[in-house]
Each structure stands twice: as C-alpha cells, then as structure tokens.
Tab-separated table of C-alpha atoms in Angstrom:
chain	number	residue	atom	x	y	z
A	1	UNK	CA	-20.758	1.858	-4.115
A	2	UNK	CA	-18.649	-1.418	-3.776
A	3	UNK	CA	-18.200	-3.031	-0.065
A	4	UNK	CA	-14.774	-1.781	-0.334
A	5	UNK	CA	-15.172	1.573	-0.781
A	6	UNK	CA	-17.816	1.451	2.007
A	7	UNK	CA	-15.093	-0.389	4.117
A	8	UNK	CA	-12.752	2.169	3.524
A	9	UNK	CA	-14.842	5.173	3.952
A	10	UNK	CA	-15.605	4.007	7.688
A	11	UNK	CA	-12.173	2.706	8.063
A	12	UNK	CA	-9.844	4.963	6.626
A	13	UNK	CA	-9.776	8.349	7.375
A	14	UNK	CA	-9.667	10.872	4.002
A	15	UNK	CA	-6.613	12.828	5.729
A	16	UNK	CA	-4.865	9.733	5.767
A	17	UNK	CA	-5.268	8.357	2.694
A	18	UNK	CA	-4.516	11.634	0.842
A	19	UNK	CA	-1.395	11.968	2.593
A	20	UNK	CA	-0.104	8.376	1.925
A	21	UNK	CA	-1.134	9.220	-2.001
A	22	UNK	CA	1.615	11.761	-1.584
A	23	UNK	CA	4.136	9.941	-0.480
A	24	UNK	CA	6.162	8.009	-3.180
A	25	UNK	CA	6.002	4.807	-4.195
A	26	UNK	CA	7.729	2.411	-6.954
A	27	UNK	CA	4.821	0.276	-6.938
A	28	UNK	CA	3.989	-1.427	-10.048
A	29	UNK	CA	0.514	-1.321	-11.870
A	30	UNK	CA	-1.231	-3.894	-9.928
A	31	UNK	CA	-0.329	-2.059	-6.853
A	32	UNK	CA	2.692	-3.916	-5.121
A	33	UNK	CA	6.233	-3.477	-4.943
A	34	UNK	CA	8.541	-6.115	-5.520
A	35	UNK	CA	8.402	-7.004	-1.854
A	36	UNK	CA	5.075	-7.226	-1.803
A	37	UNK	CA	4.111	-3.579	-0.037
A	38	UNK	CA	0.639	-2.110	-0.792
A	39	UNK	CA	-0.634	1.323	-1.028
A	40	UNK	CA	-4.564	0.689	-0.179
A	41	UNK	CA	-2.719	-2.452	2.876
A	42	UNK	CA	-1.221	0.324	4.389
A	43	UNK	CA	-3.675	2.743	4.628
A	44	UNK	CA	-5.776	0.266	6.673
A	45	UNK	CA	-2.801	-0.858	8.413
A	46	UNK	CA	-1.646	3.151	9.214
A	47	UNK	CA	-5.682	3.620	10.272
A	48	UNK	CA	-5.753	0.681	12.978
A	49	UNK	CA	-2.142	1.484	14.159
A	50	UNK	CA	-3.409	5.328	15.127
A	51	UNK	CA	-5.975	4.392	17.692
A	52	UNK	CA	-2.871	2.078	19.530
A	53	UNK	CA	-0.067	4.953	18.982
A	54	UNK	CA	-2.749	7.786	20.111
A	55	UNK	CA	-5.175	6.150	22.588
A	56	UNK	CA	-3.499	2.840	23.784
A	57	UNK	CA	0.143	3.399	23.942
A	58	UNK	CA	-0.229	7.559	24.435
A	59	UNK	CA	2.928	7.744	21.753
A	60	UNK	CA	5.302	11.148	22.392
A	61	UNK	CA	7.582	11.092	19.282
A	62	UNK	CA	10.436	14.001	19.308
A	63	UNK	CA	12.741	14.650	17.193
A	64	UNK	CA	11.078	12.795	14.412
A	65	UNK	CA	11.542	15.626	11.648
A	66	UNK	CA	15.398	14.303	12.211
A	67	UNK	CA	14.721	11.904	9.271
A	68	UNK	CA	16.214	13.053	6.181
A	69	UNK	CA	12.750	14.104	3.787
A	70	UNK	CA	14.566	11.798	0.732
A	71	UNK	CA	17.187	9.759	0.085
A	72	UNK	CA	18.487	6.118	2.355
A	73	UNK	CA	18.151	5.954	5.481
A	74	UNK	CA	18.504	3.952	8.193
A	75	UNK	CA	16.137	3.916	11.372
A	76	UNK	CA	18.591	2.550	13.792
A	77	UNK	CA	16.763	2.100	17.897
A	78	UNK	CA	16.971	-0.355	20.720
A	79	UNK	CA	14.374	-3.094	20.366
A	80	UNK	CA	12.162	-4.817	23.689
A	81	UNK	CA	8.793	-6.362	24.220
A	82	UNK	CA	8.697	-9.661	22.681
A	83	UNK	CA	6.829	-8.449	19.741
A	84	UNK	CA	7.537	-5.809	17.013
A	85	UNK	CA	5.749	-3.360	18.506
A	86	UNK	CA	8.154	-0.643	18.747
A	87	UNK	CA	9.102	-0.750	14.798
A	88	UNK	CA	5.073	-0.693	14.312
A	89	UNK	CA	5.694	2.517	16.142
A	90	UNK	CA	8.384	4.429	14.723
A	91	UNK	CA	7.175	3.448	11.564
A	92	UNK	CA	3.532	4.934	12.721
A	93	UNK	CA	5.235	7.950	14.019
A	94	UNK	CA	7.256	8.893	10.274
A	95	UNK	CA	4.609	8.400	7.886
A	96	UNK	CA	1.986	10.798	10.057
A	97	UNK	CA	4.465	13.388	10.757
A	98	UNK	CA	3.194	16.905	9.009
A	99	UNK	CA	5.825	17.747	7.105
A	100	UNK	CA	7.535	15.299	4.589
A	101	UNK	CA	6.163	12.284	5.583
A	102	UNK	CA	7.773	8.950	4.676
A	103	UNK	CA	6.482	5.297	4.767
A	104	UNK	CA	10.180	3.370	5.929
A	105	UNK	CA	10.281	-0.399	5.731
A	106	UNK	CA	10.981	-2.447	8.723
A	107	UNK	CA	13.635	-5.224	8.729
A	108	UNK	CA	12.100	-8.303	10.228
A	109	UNK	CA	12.969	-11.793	12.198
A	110	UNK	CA	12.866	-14.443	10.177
A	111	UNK	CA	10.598	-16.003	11.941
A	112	UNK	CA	7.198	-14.181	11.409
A	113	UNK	CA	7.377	-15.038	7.192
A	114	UNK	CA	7.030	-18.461	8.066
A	115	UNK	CA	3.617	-17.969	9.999
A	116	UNK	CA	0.804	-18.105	7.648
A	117	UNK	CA	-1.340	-15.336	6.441
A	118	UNK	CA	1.356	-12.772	8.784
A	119	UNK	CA	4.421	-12.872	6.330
A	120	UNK	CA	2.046	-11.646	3.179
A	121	UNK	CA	0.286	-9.359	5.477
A	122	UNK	CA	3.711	-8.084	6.648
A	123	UNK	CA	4.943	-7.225	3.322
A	124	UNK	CA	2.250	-5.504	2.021
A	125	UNK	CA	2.414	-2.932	5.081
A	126	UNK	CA	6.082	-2.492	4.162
A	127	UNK	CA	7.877	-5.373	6.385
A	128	UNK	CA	10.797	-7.498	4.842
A	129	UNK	CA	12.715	-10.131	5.257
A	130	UNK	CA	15.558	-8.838	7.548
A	131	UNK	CA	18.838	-9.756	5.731
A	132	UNK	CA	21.293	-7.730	4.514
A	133	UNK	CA	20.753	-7.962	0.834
A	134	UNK	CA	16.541	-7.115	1.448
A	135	UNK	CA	18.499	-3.970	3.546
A	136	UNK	CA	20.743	-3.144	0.796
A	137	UNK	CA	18.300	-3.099	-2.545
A	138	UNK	CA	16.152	-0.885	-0.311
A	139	UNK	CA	18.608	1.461	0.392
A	140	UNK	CA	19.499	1.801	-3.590
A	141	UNK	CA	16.337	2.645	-3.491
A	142	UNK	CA	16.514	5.409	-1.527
A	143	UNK	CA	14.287	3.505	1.223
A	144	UNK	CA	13.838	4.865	4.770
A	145	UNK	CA	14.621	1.523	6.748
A	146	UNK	CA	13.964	0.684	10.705
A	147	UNK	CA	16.601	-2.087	11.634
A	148	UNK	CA	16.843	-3.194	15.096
A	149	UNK	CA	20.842	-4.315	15.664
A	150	UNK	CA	20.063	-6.215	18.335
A	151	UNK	CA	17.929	-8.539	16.609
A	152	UNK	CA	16.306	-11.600	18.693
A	153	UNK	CA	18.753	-10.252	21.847
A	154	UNK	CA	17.087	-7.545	22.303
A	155	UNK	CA	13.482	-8.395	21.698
A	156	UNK	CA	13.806	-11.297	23.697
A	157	UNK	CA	15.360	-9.933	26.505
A	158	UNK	CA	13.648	-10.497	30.330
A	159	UNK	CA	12.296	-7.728	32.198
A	160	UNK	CA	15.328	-7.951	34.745
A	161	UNK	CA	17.811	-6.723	31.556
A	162	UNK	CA	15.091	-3.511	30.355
A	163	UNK	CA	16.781	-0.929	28.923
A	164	UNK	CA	19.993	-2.906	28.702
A	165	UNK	CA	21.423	-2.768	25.277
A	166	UNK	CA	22.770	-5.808	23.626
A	167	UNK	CA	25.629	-6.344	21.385
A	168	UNK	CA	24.784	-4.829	17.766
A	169	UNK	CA	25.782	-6.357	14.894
A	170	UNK	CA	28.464	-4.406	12.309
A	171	UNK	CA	25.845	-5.032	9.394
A	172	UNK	CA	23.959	-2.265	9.360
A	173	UNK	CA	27.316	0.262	9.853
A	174	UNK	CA	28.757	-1.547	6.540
A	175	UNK	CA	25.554	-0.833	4.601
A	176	UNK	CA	24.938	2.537	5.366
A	177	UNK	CA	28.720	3.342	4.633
A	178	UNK	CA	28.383	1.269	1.025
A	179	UNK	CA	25.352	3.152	0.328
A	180	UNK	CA	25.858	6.708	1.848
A	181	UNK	CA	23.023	6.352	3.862
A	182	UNK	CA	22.387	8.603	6.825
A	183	UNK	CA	21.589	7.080	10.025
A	184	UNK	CA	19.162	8.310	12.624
A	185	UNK	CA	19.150	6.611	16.420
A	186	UNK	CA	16.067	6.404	18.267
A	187	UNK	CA	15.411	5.607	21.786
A	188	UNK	CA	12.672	3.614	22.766
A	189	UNK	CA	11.148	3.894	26.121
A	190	UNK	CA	8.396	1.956	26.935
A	191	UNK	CA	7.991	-1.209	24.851
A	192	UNK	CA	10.121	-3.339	27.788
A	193	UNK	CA	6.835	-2.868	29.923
A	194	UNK	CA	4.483	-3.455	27.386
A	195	UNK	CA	5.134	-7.980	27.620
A	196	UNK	CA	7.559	-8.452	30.471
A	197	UNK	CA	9.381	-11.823	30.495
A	198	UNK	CA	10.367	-13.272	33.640
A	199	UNK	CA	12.275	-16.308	31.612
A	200	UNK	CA	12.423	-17.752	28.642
A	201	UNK	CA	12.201	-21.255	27.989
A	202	UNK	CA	14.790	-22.525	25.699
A	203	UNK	CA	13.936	-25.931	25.161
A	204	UNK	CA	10.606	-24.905	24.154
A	205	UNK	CA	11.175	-22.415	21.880
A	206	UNK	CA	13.718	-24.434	20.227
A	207	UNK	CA	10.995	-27.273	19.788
A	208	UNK	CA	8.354	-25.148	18.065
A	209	UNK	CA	11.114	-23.730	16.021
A	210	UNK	CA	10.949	-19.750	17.240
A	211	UNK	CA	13.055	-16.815	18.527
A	212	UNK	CA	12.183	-17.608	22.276
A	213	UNK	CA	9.365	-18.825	24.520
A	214	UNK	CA	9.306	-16.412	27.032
A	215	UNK	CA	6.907	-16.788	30.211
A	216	UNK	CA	4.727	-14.041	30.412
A	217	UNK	CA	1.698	-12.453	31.066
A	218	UNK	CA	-0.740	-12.982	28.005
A	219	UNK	CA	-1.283	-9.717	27.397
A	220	UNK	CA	0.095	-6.326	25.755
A	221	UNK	CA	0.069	-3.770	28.591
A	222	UNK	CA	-0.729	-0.215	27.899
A	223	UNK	CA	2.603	1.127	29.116
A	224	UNK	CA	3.343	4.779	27.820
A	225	UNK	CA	6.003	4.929	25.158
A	226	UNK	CA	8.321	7.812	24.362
A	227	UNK	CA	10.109	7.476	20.653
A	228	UNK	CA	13.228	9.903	21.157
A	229	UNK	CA	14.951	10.344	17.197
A	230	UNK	CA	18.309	11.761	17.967
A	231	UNK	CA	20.064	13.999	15.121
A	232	UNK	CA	21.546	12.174	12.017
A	233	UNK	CA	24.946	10.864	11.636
A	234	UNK	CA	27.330	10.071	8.931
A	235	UNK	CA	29.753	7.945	8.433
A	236	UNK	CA	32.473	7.659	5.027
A	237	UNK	CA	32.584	5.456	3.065
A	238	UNK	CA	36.440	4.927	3.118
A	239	UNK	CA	37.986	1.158	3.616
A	240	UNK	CA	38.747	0.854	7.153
A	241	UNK	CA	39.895	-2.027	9.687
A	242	UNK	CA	36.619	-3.670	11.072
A	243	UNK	CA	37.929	-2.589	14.373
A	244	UNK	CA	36.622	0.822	13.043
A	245	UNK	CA	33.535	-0.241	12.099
A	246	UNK	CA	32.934	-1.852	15.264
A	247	UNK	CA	33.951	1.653	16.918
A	248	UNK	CA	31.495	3.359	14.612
A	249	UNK	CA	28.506	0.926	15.871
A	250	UNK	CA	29.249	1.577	19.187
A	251	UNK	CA	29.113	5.621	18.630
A	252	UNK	CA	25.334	5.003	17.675
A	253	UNK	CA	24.795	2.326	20.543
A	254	UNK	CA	26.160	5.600	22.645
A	255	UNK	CA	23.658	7.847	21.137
A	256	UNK	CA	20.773	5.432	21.775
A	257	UNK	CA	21.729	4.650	25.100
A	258	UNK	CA	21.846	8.842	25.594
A	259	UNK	CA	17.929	8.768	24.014
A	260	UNK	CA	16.868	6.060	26.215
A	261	UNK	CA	18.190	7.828	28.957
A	262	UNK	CA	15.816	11.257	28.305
A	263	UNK	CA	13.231	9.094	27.598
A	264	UNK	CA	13.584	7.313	31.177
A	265	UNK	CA	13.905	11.167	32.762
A	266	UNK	CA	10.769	11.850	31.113
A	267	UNK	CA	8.618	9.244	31.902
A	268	UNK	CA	6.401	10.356	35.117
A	269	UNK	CA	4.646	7.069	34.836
A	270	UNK	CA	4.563	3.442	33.411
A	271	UNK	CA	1.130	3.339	32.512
C-alpha cells in the first residue's frame, strides 16, 4: 500500500470521496481541468474544511437545496472577514449537501495567485482567477460559481461597517443574463466577527502590493456562521439600458440584505 493511499485512508473519509466520484467533472486524463482543479486536491481539501464548517465555525446552512442540481449558476452573497472564508464555506456547504451535490468554483482576488504555492493550491480545489471571462467559460460550462460583487469592498471592510453592503458591480448581472444562468443569493452571517478590522492601513498595503492591511487581531475567531441561500432568480436575457441592469443588481443586493437580516434574528450568540 503506497504512502498515499495510507494518507488518504486516515485523511479522507470513504463517504466523502465516493460522493465527490459522483459528482461530474470535465477533467482531463491526468486529472485536472483546464484551470487547474483536482479531483483527489479536493477531497483532501473538502476533508480538512469539515472539521472548521462542523466543529470550529458550527456552520447552519438553509436553504442550500435552492441551487439548481445542473446547469450555470451563480452563487451570489455578501462577502466580510478579511479572508475567503465565507466562499470556503458555501462552497463546503454545496458539495456535502445529500441530495445532488455540486462542487461550484469560487471567483477569486487577484491577489492570492500571485502568492506562491496558494494560487496552484487554489486552483486545484476549484478557485479561479476572478475576471469576467474565467466567470463566463465556466458558466458555458454549466459551472456552479460563488462570486462575491463586492469584491475587495466588502472583504476589507472594518468591523464598524459589518453587515453593511457595498456597492456591487453590474458584471455578474450581465453574465448570468448572456448565459441564462440562474442566480441564487446567500446571506452570510458570521464571517464579519471571525477577523475584525479596526483600520486599515493604506499606505501599507499599497507598499506590499495587496488588497488592504487591515489592523487586527492575529487570529481567526470561532464566531458562529449562518449561510442563508434564498430562492433562485431569473433574469432575461433581452437588451436593456444599463440603468436596468443596475436595477436588477440591486433586486439581489435586496434579497441578500433580507438573508442577512434572518441570519442576524437567528443568531443567539457570536461565539
């Protein structure tokens, strides 16, 4: 028996990795997809990721069988905590759900390619490069995606803002309309506590060349997160003025804000 298989036996739980065998994948013969994702990466990935969603971060997901079992679709939520850790999440939270499970792929900041070792690592758990012709080719591909339309506003946000949403972009409205894709909000309760900023330090930030520097505690607190999917929308794909485009973002901002509202009601307790 081969280190590997030993590694994997202890690692990776046999539920798991029959259920991600299940799920399909264009993934070539060697493995990978053309963005790099890996069936045997993400099983170890998935494996580590369900001792923080179960034990650490106490994960309620509702509404989760919301996303469409085929076909594109985009993940749209809030985003908070200074690190990914909400898309880690959500994406946790589809491919273990019982019933038609799906891995999605996560549109991320540019910034984490450029660190070395994380952008390959990244990839092969089903991360890309967060632009809108990565977002497109996925969605011809009948990808389930997680994008985040507040980008580098919203993750970087300060503790004093939490559960403010910032202005979304129109990109992800124009793709899903191109590409008939259904959209699914989610509100995300939790992640703001998890690495609270008190400030961010511009100059900094701008001098290492990243996102934001913000000043916080050094570690990832084990604040409670609810994941609230709301039900699916649609949208035409008819030319229309941008100014209805823009409307049509802010009906799904409205729906997110409504999730992150429950999920506030809900919460009996930070930690």
């Amino acid at each position: 028996m081969s280190l590997t298989s030993i590694l994997k036996s202890k690692l990776v739980p046999a539920e798991l990795s029959e259920q991600i065998n299940r799920i399909r994948k264009p993934i070539g013969s060697l493995g990978y997809d053309p963005w790099g994702y890996n069936n045997e990466a993400i099983k170890y990935g998935l494996s580590l990721t369900r001792h923080v969603y179960e034990k650490y971060f106490r994960v309620e997901a509702s509404g989760v069988e919301n996303i469409p079992a085929e076909g594109p679709v985009l993940i749209i939520a809030n985003h908070s905590g200074q690190l990914p850790i909400d898309g880690l999440l959500i994406g946790y939270a589809l491919a273990s759900r019982k019933e038609k499970p799906r891995i999605p792929r996560a549109m991320i900041e540019r910034f984490f390619p450029t660190v070395p070792y994380l952008g390959n690592l990244l990839n092969e758990v089903g991360a890309v490069l967060g632009d809108p012709t990565n977002c497109a080719k996925m969605l011809a591909n009948d990808e389930a995606v997680i994008v985040f339309p507040e980008g580098v506003r919203g993750s970087g946000k300060l503790y004093q803002d939490r559960y403010q949403l910032k202005r979304f972009g129109n990109g992800f409205m124009h793709l899903a309309m191109k590409y008939k894709a259904t959209i699914v909000p989610v509100g995300v309760v939790g992640c703001e506590e998890t690495i609270p900023a008190i400030a961010n330090i511009k100059p900094l930030a701008k001098a290492l060349g990243v996102p934001y520097a913000p000043v916080a505690l050094p570690v990832i607190l084990p604040a409670k997160v609810h994941l609230n999917f709301g039900p699916p929308m649609f949208f035409d794909d008819l030319e229309i003025p941008e100014e209805q485009v823009t409307d049509r973002v802010e009906q799904v901002k409205g729906e997110i804000s409504k999730l992150i509202d429950k999920g506030l009601s809900e919460r009996k307790r930070l930690f």
